[in-house]
């Protein structure tokens, strides 16, 4: 997607005027770039760090309708999300995958069976299907054998979906580039250029070489998510966002074996918490708290959040005796939520907002699931400023369907579908680039060694963290961020990246330091003892 010498060609790539410059390389920016390019616009996306560096690589990995939003009366948001989920399951199979959720019913614990059944019936109706099913206690234990048994009365299952969020961003960018868009990571928008107060372009600085550029545009889009207020306030407007942090734990699949996603209401505050199988590990989440730290540094899980999630696991899976030694890695993301003044962070709206202020179009808020609807709304808001904008049928697919891969002794059908979902039209090239033994799966993950080679060769990897935390997710799936595999990763990727030994060692040191500070557990002595917390369930 990005040729090996693409960074040297930045002056030529950035030359000329643009119809639209999009600031922010997460799922919202990627979606807007695709919509703009597919409608005939000359569109540029710039990201000051790496693609998906912020919230879009640190979400809960769920493509869902937001079952809990129905309780808050947000039926339109739920309906739109459910329909988008179904579209993504069809168009991006292998990247967006079905995930069954199991919700146990306990005596004296909420939600009651009748209220959950009603909510699930409406949820299914919105999707035009039926996935829900009720089970007796004995049947439910076959689905989730390690859950607490005291007071168990049965349970219900329903369907949703999951994804690799960072790979979803890359796949959308792939489609955008194929449609004529341009995307550049590690290129910061340092200033919005204005004439008579109106945005007419952006000043850019290359974070790698330091070179400066100016990009003129008819429309400047602020798609920086939780960071959006920074650009808005440069235009003299007040803050509108409430950054909320969601933190997660990752455990080995053998230590917390769940075939279904197991949902529960946390005993402390009644918030939903889940554990589900993801990319060869078990993901546990999420918290929902105000993020009071600065946004310049990466978010990290706090000791209290670790105790909160471990308390939920101990409460729901008491016989497994899970402890801190079982945690492989952690991650935390900051959600761009519109501030309404609601005291409870979990009750803030997850809908998106679009503001056109002095020529700067800010698009923020919303959910991973509805990124295409958000992008279409953004284009609608600035259509009057773009006379060359072509129409596009909202139902048009965003993902081209690549030819099937050969299935046999080398690839299983599941592996082939996974590669097609993540790499689309480039899946066949990835296979062709693989060398001996590189179509084997890396233990503890679902990643093939060949994916590392392809990412290093063609996916704009500029730092080792890009490769291990976003192009692949090995930094989340392997203990120590994959320290033990670094020699083989180096042998495979260093020649593709063109780094000398000094550069590789510097990247390795920086990556491991980053992992220890932001993707591992906080110091053990700072984590409260969750066993002493009150675990009496919140009642209806």
Short mmCIF file of C-alpha atoms in Angstrom, two decimals:
data_model
loop_
_atom_site.label_atom_id
_atom_site.label_comp_id
_atom_site.label_asym_id
_atom_site.label_seq_id
_atom_site.Cartn_x
_atom_site.Cartn_y
_atom_site.Cartn_z
CA UNK A 1 0.00 0.00 0.00
CA UNK A 2 2.90 2.34 0.85
CA UNK A 3 6.01 1.59 -1.28
CA UNK A 4 9.34 1.29 0.48
CA UNK A 5 10.57 4.73 -0.61
CA UNK A 6 7.30 6.58 -0.08
CA UNK A 7 8.60 8.78 2.73
CA UNK A 8 11.30 10.21 0.48
CA UNK A 9 8.58 11.33 -1.93
CA UNK A 10 6.61 13.39 0.61
CA UNK A 11 7.20 16.77 -1.14
CA UNK A 12 5.74 15.38 -4.36
CA UNK A 13 2.94 13.54 -2.55
CA UNK A 14 1.84 16.70 -0.73
CA UNK A 15 2.15 19.05 -3.71
CA UNK A 16 -0.84 20.97 -5.00
CA UNK A 17 -4.12 22.06 -3.46
CA UNK A 18 -6.64 19.70 -1.92
CA UNK A 19 -10.39 19.52 -1.79
CA UNK A 20 -10.18 18.19 1.77
CA UNK A 21 -7.50 17.77 4.40
CA UNK A 22 -8.44 15.44 7.26
CA UNK A 23 -6.53 15.68 10.52
CA UNK A 24 -6.59 12.42 12.48
CA UNK A 25 -5.77 8.86 11.45
CA UNK A 26 -8.25 6.87 13.54
CA UNK A 27 -11.37 5.13 12.31
CA UNK A 28 -13.30 8.40 11.91
CA UNK A 29 -10.61 10.03 9.79
CA UNK A 30 -10.09 6.85 7.76
CA UNK A 31 -13.83 6.60 7.10
CA UNK A 32 -14.02 10.24 5.98
CA UNK A 33 -11.00 9.80 3.68
CA UNK A 34 -12.68 6.83 2.04
CA UNK A 35 -15.97 8.66 1.60
CA UNK A 36 -14.22 11.71 0.16
CA UNK A 37 -11.95 9.79 -2.22
CA UNK A 38 -14.73 7.52 -3.44
CA UNK A 39 -16.79 10.62 -4.33
CA UNK A 40 -14.08 12.06 -6.54
CA UNK A 41 -12.42 14.49 -4.12
CA UNK A 42 -8.68 15.07 -3.86
CA UNK A 43 -8.36 14.18 -0.19
CA UNK A 44 -5.40 14.03 2.20
CA UNK A 45 -5.34 12.49 5.68
CA UNK A 46 -2.53 13.36 8.10
CA UNK A 47 -1.84 11.79 11.49
CA UNK A 48 0.70 13.21 13.93
CA UNK A 49 1.56 9.76 15.28
CA UNK A 50 0.70 6.40 13.77
CA UNK A 51 -2.53 5.33 12.11
CA UNK A 52 -4.95 4.13 14.83
CA UNK A 53 -2.50 5.28 17.52
CA UNK A 54 -5.22 6.73 19.76
CA UNK A 55 -8.64 5.37 20.61
CA UNK A 56 -8.93 3.28 17.45
CA UNK A 57 -6.35 0.73 18.57
CA UNK A 58 -7.47 0.73 22.22
CA UNK A 59 -11.23 0.18 21.98
CA UNK A 60 -13.03 -2.82 23.44
CA UNK A 61 -12.80 -4.47 19.98
CA UNK A 62 -16.57 -4.85 19.76
CA UNK A 63 -18.73 -4.08 16.74
CA UNK A 64 -22.05 -3.91 18.51
CA UNK A 65 -25.35 -2.12 18.64
CA UNK A 66 -25.01 -1.02 22.24
CA UNK A 67 -27.57 -3.14 24.05
CA UNK A 68 -27.24 -1.03 27.18
CA UNK A 69 -28.04 2.17 25.26
CA UNK A 70 -31.63 0.98 24.82
CA UNK A 71 -32.10 1.17 28.56
CA UNK A 72 -31.13 4.84 28.31
CA UNK A 73 -33.71 5.43 25.57
CA UNK A 74 -31.16 5.79 22.74
CA UNK A 75 -33.10 3.58 20.34
CA UNK A 76 -32.04 5.38 17.16
CA UNK A 77 -28.36 5.00 18.04
CA UNK A 78 -28.89 1.31 18.79
CA UNK A 79 -30.82 0.70 15.56
CA UNK A 80 -28.20 2.42 13.42
CA UNK A 81 -25.42 0.50 15.16
CA UNK A 82 -27.13 -2.88 14.78
CA UNK A 83 -27.68 -2.33 11.06
CA UNK A 84 -24.09 -1.23 10.53
CA UNK A 85 -22.91 -4.29 12.46
CA UNK A 86 -24.79 -6.53 10.05
CA UNK A 87 -23.38 -4.71 7.02
CA UNK A 88 -19.82 -5.01 8.32
CA UNK A 89 -20.27 -8.71 9.05
CA UNK A 90 -21.25 -9.22 5.41
CA UNK A 91 -18.67 -6.96 3.78
CA UNK A 92 -15.64 -7.52 6.02
CA UNK A 93 -15.92 -11.18 6.94
CA UNK A 94 -12.71 -12.36 8.57
CA UNK A 95 -12.08 -8.93 10.05
CA UNK A 96 -15.48 -8.32 11.63
CA UNK A 97 -16.62 -11.62 13.09
CA UNK A 98 -19.73 -12.85 14.91
CA UNK A 99 -19.45 -13.15 18.68
CA UNK A 100 -22.06 -14.79 20.88
CA UNK A 101 -22.60 -13.21 24.30
CA UNK A 102 -23.76 -15.22 27.31
CA UNK A 103 -25.51 -13.46 30.19
CA UNK A 104 -26.14 -15.51 33.33
CA UNK A 105 -29.25 -14.98 35.46
CA UNK A 106 -28.84 -15.16 39.23
CA UNK A 107 -31.35 -15.04 42.02
CA UNK A 108 -31.53 -11.49 43.40
CA UNK A 109 -29.17 -10.05 40.80
CA UNK A 110 -30.06 -7.68 37.97
CA UNK A 111 -31.10 -7.62 35.25
CA UNK A 112 -34.25 -9.69 35.70
CA UNK A 113 -35.04 -12.30 33.09
CA UNK A 114 -38.13 -10.51 31.75
CA UNK A 115 -36.36 -7.18 31.24
CA UNK A 116 -33.35 -8.78 29.56
CA UNK A 117 -35.61 -10.88 27.32
CA UNK A 118 -37.54 -7.80 26.26
CA UNK A 119 -34.36 -5.89 25.49
CA UNK A 120 -32.88 -8.76 23.48
CA UNK A 121 -36.11 -9.21 21.52
CA UNK A 122 -36.00 -5.54 20.49
CA UNK A 123 -32.27 -5.83 19.74
CA UNK A 124 -32.88 -8.76 17.39
CA UNK A 125 -35.86 -7.05 15.78
CA UNK A 126 -33.72 -4.07 14.87
CA UNK A 127 -31.26 -6.42 13.14
CA UNK A 128 -34.02 -8.35 11.37
CA UNK A 129 -33.01 -11.68 12.87
CA UNK A 130 -33.22 -13.81 15.98
CA UNK A 131 -30.03 -14.70 17.83
CA UNK A 132 -31.30 -14.79 21.41
CA UNK A 133 -31.97 -18.02 23.24
CA UNK A 134 -32.75 -18.84 26.86
CA UNK A 135 -31.07 -21.73 28.67
CA UNK A 136 -31.71 -23.53 31.92
CA UNK A 137 -29.00 -23.43 34.58
CA UNK A 138 -27.73 -26.87 33.56
CA UNK A 139 -27.63 -25.94 29.88
CA UNK A 140 -25.98 -22.59 30.58
CA UNK A 141 -23.15 -24.24 32.52
CA UNK A 142 -22.27 -26.21 29.39
CA UNK A 143 -21.78 -22.89 27.58
CA UNK A 144 -19.89 -21.20 30.42
CA UNK A 145 -18.64 -23.96 32.71
CA UNK A 146 -16.41 -21.83 34.97
CA UNK A 147 -18.92 -19.23 36.14
CA UNK A 148 -20.22 -18.92 39.71
CA UNK A 149 -22.94 -21.49 40.39
CA UNK A 150 -24.53 -20.20 43.60
CA UNK A 151 -27.97 -18.81 42.79
CA UNK A 152 -27.68 -19.53 39.06
CA UNK A 153 -31.14 -19.76 37.51
CA UNK A 154 -30.25 -19.95 33.84
CA UNK A 155 -29.05 -17.54 31.22
CA UNK A 156 -29.47 -16.03 27.79
CA UNK A 157 -27.28 -15.81 24.71
CA UNK A 158 -27.44 -13.25 21.95
CA UNK A 159 -25.35 -12.26 18.94
CA UNK A 160 -23.00 -9.32 18.41
CA UNK A 161 -19.61 -8.98 16.71
CA UNK A 162 -15.93 -8.25 17.33
CA UNK A 163 -12.95 -7.02 15.33
CA UNK A 164 -9.29 -6.06 15.44
CA UNK A 165 -9.84 -2.30 15.60
CA UNK A 166 -6.39 -1.25 14.39
CA UNK A 167 -6.62 -3.62 11.41
CA UNK A 168 -10.07 -2.23 10.64
CA UNK A 169 -8.52 1.24 10.34
CA UNK A 170 -5.80 -0.12 8.04
CA UNK A 171 -8.36 -1.93 5.87
CA UNK A 172 -10.45 1.24 5.48
CA UNK A 173 -7.31 3.21 4.62
CA UNK A 174 -6.44 0.56 2.04
CA UNK A 175 -9.81 1.08 0.37
CA UNK A 176 -9.40 4.87 0.57
CA UNK A 177 -5.97 4.77 -1.07
CA UNK A 178 -7.32 2.53 -3.83
CA UNK A 179 -10.01 5.15 -4.46
CA UNK A 180 -7.36 7.87 -4.86
CA UNK A 181 -6.97 9.19 -1.32
CA UNK A 182 -3.62 9.95 0.34
CA UNK A 183 -2.77 9.06 3.95
CA UNK A 184 0.44 10.02 5.79
CA UNK A 185 1.34 9.05 9.34
CA UNK A 186 3.81 10.90 11.58
CA UNK A 187 2.87 14.16 9.89
CA UNK A 188 1.51 16.65 12.39
CA UNK A 189 -0.92 19.46 11.64
CA UNK A 190 0.76 22.20 13.66
CA UNK A 191 -1.60 25.00 12.68
CA UNK A 192 -4.84 25.59 10.80
CA UNK A 193 -4.22 28.22 8.12
CA UNK A 194 -6.89 30.94 7.95
CA UNK A 195 -7.86 33.81 5.69
CA UNK A 196 -10.28 36.32 7.19
CA UNK A 197 -10.83 33.86 10.03
CA UNK A 198 -11.86 31.00 7.77
CA UNK A 199 -9.88 27.75 7.57
CA UNK A 200 -8.18 27.39 4.17
CA UNK A 201 -5.56 24.74 4.89
CA UNK A 202 -3.06 23.39 7.39
CA UNK A 203 0.59 23.79 8.23
CA UNK A 204 2.30 20.39 8.51
CA UNK A 205 5.52 19.14 10.08
CA UNK A 206 7.12 15.79 9.42
CA UNK A 207 7.73 14.11 12.78
CA UNK A 208 10.49 11.98 11.24
CA UNK A 209 12.60 14.46 9.29
CA UNK A 210 11.29 17.77 10.60
CA UNK A 211 10.42 19.22 7.19
CA UNK A 212 7.50 21.67 7.03
CA UNK A 213 4.76 21.85 4.43
CA UNK A 214 1.60 23.85 3.76
CA UNK A 215 -1.50 22.16 2.38
CA UNK A 216 -4.29 24.37 1.02
CA UNK A 217 -7.82 22.92 1.09
CA UNK A 218 -11.44 23.86 0.51
CA UNK A 219 -12.39 22.00 3.68
CA UNK A 220 -10.34 21.17 6.79
CA UNK A 221 -11.72 18.33 8.89
CA UNK A 222 -10.81 17.89 12.55
CA UNK A 223 -11.20 14.13 13.14
CA UNK A 224 -8.86 13.87 16.11
CA UNK A 225 -11.36 12.25 18.48
CA UNK A 226 -10.65 12.93 22.13
CA UNK A 227 -8.04 15.49 21.01
CA UNK A 228 -10.53 17.52 18.95
CA UNK A 229 -10.95 20.36 21.47
CA UNK A 230 -7.29 21.29 20.99
CA UNK A 231 -7.80 22.34 17.37
CA UNK A 232 -11.22 23.82 18.10
CA UNK A 233 -9.92 26.03 20.89
CA UNK A 234 -7.23 27.36 18.57
CA UNK A 235 -10.16 28.91 16.72
CA UNK A 236 -11.42 30.56 19.90
CA UNK A 237 -14.17 28.06 20.72
CA UNK A 238 -14.73 26.48 24.12
CA UNK A 239 -14.25 22.81 25.05
CA UNK A 240 -17.13 20.40 24.42
CA UNK A 241 -15.57 17.01 25.09
CA UNK A 242 -15.33 14.85 28.17
CA UNK A 243 -12.44 12.37 27.77
CA UNK A 244 -13.37 9.02 29.31
CA UNK A 245 -10.92 6.18 29.83
CA UNK A 246 -11.71 2.55 29.21
CA UNK A 247 -9.09 0.07 30.43
CA UNK A 248 -8.72 -3.64 29.73
CA UNK A 249 -6.84 -6.77 30.78
CA UNK A 250 -5.61 -9.60 28.55
CA UNK A 251 -5.22 -13.12 29.92
CA UNK A 252 -4.16 -16.41 28.31
CA UNK A 253 -7.06 -18.26 26.72
CA UNK A 254 -6.17 -21.42 28.65
CA UNK A 255 -6.30 -19.55 31.97
CA UNK A 256 -9.66 -17.88 31.32
CA UNK A 257 -11.30 -20.19 28.76
CA UNK A 258 -14.49 -18.67 27.33
CA UNK A 259 -16.02 -19.92 24.10
CA UNK A 260 -18.81 -17.36 24.45
CA UNK A 261 -18.34 -13.79 25.57
CA UNK A 262 -19.44 -13.80 29.19
CA UNK A 263 -21.16 -10.60 30.35
CA UNK A 264 -21.96 -9.61 33.90
CA UNK A 265 -23.03 -6.61 35.91
CA UNK A 266 -20.16 -5.51 38.14
CA UNK A 267 -20.95 -6.15 41.81
CA UNK A 268 -19.68 -2.74 42.86
CA UNK A 269 -21.66 -0.41 40.59
CA UNK A 270 -23.83 -2.52 38.27
CA UNK A 271 -21.88 -1.57 35.13
CA UNK A 272 -21.57 -4.20 32.38
CA UNK A 273 -18.23 -6.02 32.21
CA UNK A 274 -17.30 -8.76 29.75
CA UNK A 275 -14.68 -11.38 28.97
CA UNK A 276 -14.43 -12.75 25.45
CA UNK A 277 -12.03 -14.64 23.16
CA UNK A 278 -9.98 -12.31 20.97
CA UNK A 279 -7.05 -13.10 18.70
CA UNK A 280 -5.84 -16.09 20.74
CA UNK A 281 -6.23 -14.50 24.18
CA UNK A 282 -9.10 -13.54 26.48
CA UNK A 283 -9.93 -9.83 26.67
CA UNK A 284 -11.56 -8.40 29.80
CA UNK A 285 -13.13 -4.95 29.96
CA UNK A 286 -14.02 -2.30 30.43
CA UNK A 287 -13.83 0.52 32.89
CA UNK A 288 -15.48 3.89 32.19
CA UNK A 289 -13.92 6.75 34.17
CA UNK A 290 -12.98 10.36 33.62
CA UNK A 291 -9.50 10.64 32.13
CA UNK A 292 -7.88 13.47 34.02
CA UNK A 293 -4.33 12.87 32.82
CA UNK A 294 -3.03 14.82 29.85
CA UNK A 295 -3.79 13.60 26.34
CA UNK A 296 -0.24 14.00 25.01
CA UNK A 297 0.99 10.78 26.64
CA UNK A 298 -0.50 7.36 26.04
CA UNK A 299 -3.23 6.34 28.45
CA UNK A 300 -2.51 3.51 30.87
CA UNK A 301 -4.58 1.42 33.25
CA UNK A 302 -4.54 2.62 36.87
CA UNK A 303 -4.18 0.44 39.97
CA UNK A 304 -7.83 1.01 40.91
CA UNK A 305 -8.97 -0.07 37.45
CA UNK A 306 -6.92 -3.26 37.71
CA UNK A 307 -8.61 -4.05 41.03
CA UNK A 308 -12.03 -3.23 39.56
CA UNK A 309 -11.64 -5.68 36.66
CA UNK A 310 -10.02 -8.36 38.81
CA UNK A 311 -12.91 -8.05 41.28
CA UNK A 312 -15.35 -8.69 38.45
CA UNK A 313 -13.41 -11.78 37.34
CA UNK A 314 -13.20 -13.16 40.87
CA UNK A 315 -16.92 -12.57 41.33
CA UNK A 316 -17.95 -14.27 38.07
CA UNK A 317 -15.26 -17.00 37.84
CA UNK A 318 -14.47 -17.89 41.48
CA UNK A 319 -13.27 -21.43 40.81
CA UNK A 320 -10.49 -20.27 38.46
CA UNK A 321 -8.67 -18.38 41.26
CA UNK A 322 -7.35 -15.77 38.85
CA UNK A 323 -4.58 -13.44 39.97
CA UNK A 324 -2.23 -10.75 38.71
CA UNK A 325 0.28 -13.33 37.50
CA UNK A 326 -2.31 -14.38 34.93
CA UNK A 327 -2.40 -10.97 33.23
CA UNK A 328 -0.38 -10.91 29.98
CA UNK A 329 -0.87 -7.25 29.14
CA UNK A 330 -3.16 -4.26 29.63
CA UNK A 331 -4.31 -1.36 27.49
CA UNK A 332 -6.32 1.79 27.98
CA UNK A 333 -8.04 4.07 25.51
CA UNK A 334 -9.62 7.52 25.81
CA UNK A 335 -13.09 7.86 24.32
CA UNK A 336 -14.26 11.12 22.70
CA UNK A 337 -17.57 11.65 24.51
CA UNK A 338 -19.65 14.82 24.23
CA UNK A 339 -19.90 16.49 27.64
CA UNK A 340 -23.49 16.99 28.84
CA UNK A 341 -22.66 17.52 32.51
CA UNK A 342 -23.95 14.06 33.46
CA UNK A 343 -22.37 13.04 36.81
CA UNK A 344 -22.08 9.36 35.81
CA UNK A 345 -19.57 8.92 32.95
CA UNK A 346 -21.31 5.74 31.78
CA UNK A 347 -24.51 7.67 31.10
CA UNK A 348 -22.96 10.16 28.70
CA UNK A 349 -24.18 9.84 25.11
CA UNK A 350 -22.06 7.79 22.69
CA UNK A 351 -23.59 9.49 19.67
CA UNK A 352 -21.35 11.58 17.40
CA UNK A 353 -21.38 15.32 16.78
CA UNK A 354 -20.42 17.46 13.79
CA UNK A 355 -19.62 21.18 14.20
CA UNK A 356 -18.68 23.63 11.44
CA UNK A 357 -16.86 26.52 13.10
CA UNK A 358 -15.09 29.20 11.06
CA UNK A 359 -14.51 26.77 8.23
CA UNK A 360 -13.18 23.98 10.47
CA UNK A 361 -15.39 20.88 10.41
CA UNK A 362 -15.04 18.95 13.68
CA UNK A 363 -16.29 15.37 13.75
CA UNK A 364 -16.06 13.58 17.07
CA UNK A 365 -17.82 11.21 19.43
CA UNK A 366 -19.65 8.17 18.14
CA UNK A 367 -18.89 4.48 18.10
CA UNK A 368 -16.48 2.25 16.20
CA UNK A 369 -19.45 0.40 14.74
CA UNK A 370 -20.97 3.45 13.05
CA UNK A 371 -17.84 4.95 11.51
CA UNK A 372 -19.33 4.86 8.00
CA UNK A 373 -22.48 6.71 9.03
CA UNK A 374 -20.33 9.30 10.81
CA UNK A 375 -18.23 9.79 7.67
CA UNK A 376 -21.31 10.19 5.48
CA UNK A 377 -22.72 12.76 7.90
CA UNK A 378 -19.44 14.69 7.77
CA UNK A 379 -19.53 14.84 3.96
CA UNK A 380 -23.16 16.00 4.06
CA UNK A 381 -22.23 18.89 6.36
CA UNK A 382 -19.62 20.27 3.98
CA UNK A 383 -21.23 19.43 0.65
CA UNK A 384 -21.97 23.11 -0.07
CA UNK A 385 -18.23 23.86 0.10
CA UNK A 386 -17.34 21.09 -2.37
CA UNK A 387 -18.95 21.73 -5.77
CA UNK A 388 -17.18 18.73 -7.32
CA UNK A 389 -18.57 16.27 -4.76
CA UNK A 390 -20.15 13.25 -6.41
CA UNK A 391 -23.09 11.46 -4.88
CA UNK A 392 -22.69 8.03 -3.42
CA UNK A 393 -25.36 5.53 -2.51
CA UNK A 394 -25.25 5.09 1.29
CA UNK A 395 -25.72 1.34 0.85
CA UNK A 396 -22.68 1.01 -1.44
CA UNK A 397 -20.10 -1.39 0.05
CA UNK A 398 -16.94 0.09 1.51
CA UNK A 399 -14.88 -3.06 1.09
CA UNK A 400 -14.02 -4.54 -2.30
CA UNK A 401 -14.33 -8.31 -2.40
CA UNK A 402 -10.92 -9.83 -3.22
CA UNK A 403 -10.49 -13.18 -5.00
CA UNK A 404 -10.43 -16.24 -2.77
CA UNK A 405 -7.12 -17.60 -1.49
CA UNK A 406 -6.09 -21.22 -2.02
CA UNK A 407 -7.03 -23.43 0.91
CA UNK A 408 -5.28 -26.70 1.61
CA UNK A 409 -2.16 -27.92 3.33
CA UNK A 410 -0.73 -24.42 3.77
CA UNK A 411 -3.78 -22.39 4.86
CA UNK A 412 -6.94 -23.47 6.62
CA UNK A 413 -10.24 -21.97 5.48
CA UNK A 414 -10.34 -19.88 8.67
CA UNK A 415 -6.82 -18.53 8.08
CA UNK A 416 -7.62 -17.65 4.47
CA UNK A 417 -10.75 -15.78 5.50
CA UNK A 418 -8.84 -13.97 8.23
CA UNK A 419 -6.19 -12.79 5.76
CA UNK A 420 -8.79 -11.68 3.24
CA UNK A 421 -10.62 -9.70 5.92
CA UNK A 422 -7.50 -7.93 7.15
CA UNK A 423 -5.59 -7.40 3.92
CA UNK A 424 -8.23 -7.46 1.20
CA UNK A 425 -6.74 -7.20 -2.29
CA UNK A 426 -3.23 -7.50 -0.82
CA UNK A 427 -3.78 -10.89 0.82
CA UNK A 428 -2.45 -12.77 -2.20
CA UNK A 429 0.67 -10.55 -2.31
CA UNK A 430 1.23 -11.21 1.39
CA UNK A 431 1.19 -14.95 0.71
CA UNK A 432 3.53 -14.58 -2.25
CA UNK A 433 6.01 -12.63 -0.11
CA UNK A 434 6.12 -15.29 2.61
CA UNK A 435 9.36 -17.24 2.99
CA UNK A 436 9.99 -20.65 4.52
CA UNK A 437 8.05 -21.26 7.74
CA UNK A 438 6.37 -17.85 7.67
CA UNK A 439 2.86 -19.21 7.14
CA UNK A 440 2.97 -20.77 10.59
CA UNK A 441 1.01 -19.17 13.41
CA UNK A 442 2.92 -17.37 16.15
CA UNK A 443 2.19 -19.27 19.37
CA UNK A 444 -0.25 -17.46 21.67
CA UNK A 445 -1.83 -15.52 18.82
CA UNK A 446 -3.61 -16.01 15.50
CA UNK A 447 -0.96 -14.03 13.61
CA UNK A 448 1.16 -15.58 10.86
CA UNK A 449 4.86 -14.76 10.71
CA UNK A 450 4.29 -13.57 7.15
CA UNK A 451 2.09 -10.74 8.44
CA UNK A 452 5.14 -9.20 10.10
CA UNK A 453 7.09 -9.27 6.85
CA UNK A 454 4.22 -7.72 4.90
CA UNK A 455 3.63 -4.99 7.48
CA UNK A 456 7.32 -4.06 7.50
CA UNK A 457 7.39 -4.01 3.70
CA UNK A 458 4.14 -2.27 2.75
CA UNK A 459 2.25 -0.76 5.71
CA UNK A 460 4.10 2.45 6.59
CA UNK A 461 5.84 1.10 9.69
CA UNK A 462 8.13 3.83 11.01
CA UNK A 463 8.67 2.57 14.56
CA UNK A 464 8.81 -0.88 16.14
CA UNK A 465 5.73 -0.06 18.22
CA UNK A 466 3.77 0.43 14.97
CA UNK A 467 4.61 -3.13 14.00
CA UNK A 468 3.93 -4.85 17.33
CA UNK A 469 1.05 -2.82 18.76
CA UNK A 470 -1.00 -1.88 15.68
CA UNK A 471 -0.06 -3.69 12.42
CA UNK A 472 0.01 -6.85 14.50
CA UNK A 473 -1.19 -7.11 18.11
CA UNK A 474 1.66 -9.25 19.40
CA UNK A 475 2.49 -6.66 22.04
CA UNK A 476 -0.91 -7.38 23.62
CA UNK A 477 -0.96 -11.13 23.07
CA UNK A 478 2.49 -12.19 24.26
CA UNK A 479 4.08 -11.84 27.68
CA UNK A 480 6.56 -9.05 28.01
CA UNK A 481 5.27 -7.56 24.78
CA UNK A 482 6.89 -10.42 22.82
CA UNK A 483 10.40 -9.94 24.20
CA UNK A 484 11.40 -13.56 23.63
CA UNK A 485 10.51 -13.36 19.93
CA UNK A 486 12.35 -10.12 19.19
CA UNK A 487 15.45 -11.85 17.74
CA UNK A 488 13.36 -13.69 15.12
CA UNK A 489 11.24 -10.60 14.47
CA UNK A 490 14.44 -8.64 13.93
CA UNK A 491 15.83 -11.18 11.46
CA UNK A 492 12.60 -11.10 9.50
CA UNK A 493 11.75 -7.39 9.57
CA UNK A 494 14.99 -5.42 9.82
CA UNK A 495 15.95 -5.95 6.16
CA UNK A 496 12.42 -5.02 5.04
CA UNK A 497 12.50 -1.82 7.10
CA UNK A 498 15.99 -0.87 6.00
CA UNK A 499 17.13 -0.09 9.54
CA UNK A 500 20.78 -0.46 10.54
CA UNK A 501 21.71 -2.20 13.79
CA UNK A 502 21.91 1.06 15.75
CA UNK A 503 18.39 2.05 14.64
CA UNK A 504 16.95 -1.39 15.46
CA UNK A 505 18.44 -1.42 18.96
CA UNK A 506 17.14 2.09 19.64
CA UNK A 507 13.65 1.09 18.45
CA UNK A 508 13.72 -2.05 20.57
CA UNK A 509 14.69 -0.10 23.70
CA UNK A 510 11.98 2.51 23.08
CA UNK A 511 9.33 -0.15 22.44
CA UNK A 512 10.08 -2.15 25.58
CA UNK A 513 10.11 1.00 27.69
CA UNK A 514 6.76 2.04 26.23
CA UNK A 515 5.30 -1.42 26.84
CA UNK A 516 6.38 -1.45 30.48
CA UNK A 517 4.92 2.00 31.15
CA UNK A 518 1.62 1.70 29.29
CA UNK A 519 0.81 -1.92 28.46
CA UNK A 520 1.83 -3.85 31.56
CA UNK A 521 0.41 -3.87 35.07
CA UNK A 522 1.14 -0.94 37.40
CA UNK A 523 3.51 -1.73 40.29
CA UNK A 524 1.94 -4.57 42.30
CA UNK A 525 2.21 -2.69 45.61
CA UNK A 526 -0.09 0.05 44.26
CA UNK A 527 -2.95 -2.28 43.27
CA UNK A 528 -5.68 -2.52 45.96
CA UNK A 529 -6.68 -5.94 47.26
CA UNK A 530 -9.90 -6.59 45.34
CA UNK A 531 -10.75 -9.59 47.53
CA UNK A 532 -11.59 -7.25 50.40
CA UNK A 533 -14.02 -5.15 48.35
CA UNK A 534 -17.76 -5.51 48.87
CA UNK A 535 -18.99 -8.07 46.31
CA UNK A 536 -22.65 -8.08 47.23
CA UNK A 537 -24.47 -7.76 43.89
CA UNK A 538 -26.31 -4.57 43.00
CA UNK A 539 -30.00 -5.42 43.18
CA UNK A 540 -32.73 -4.51 40.74
#
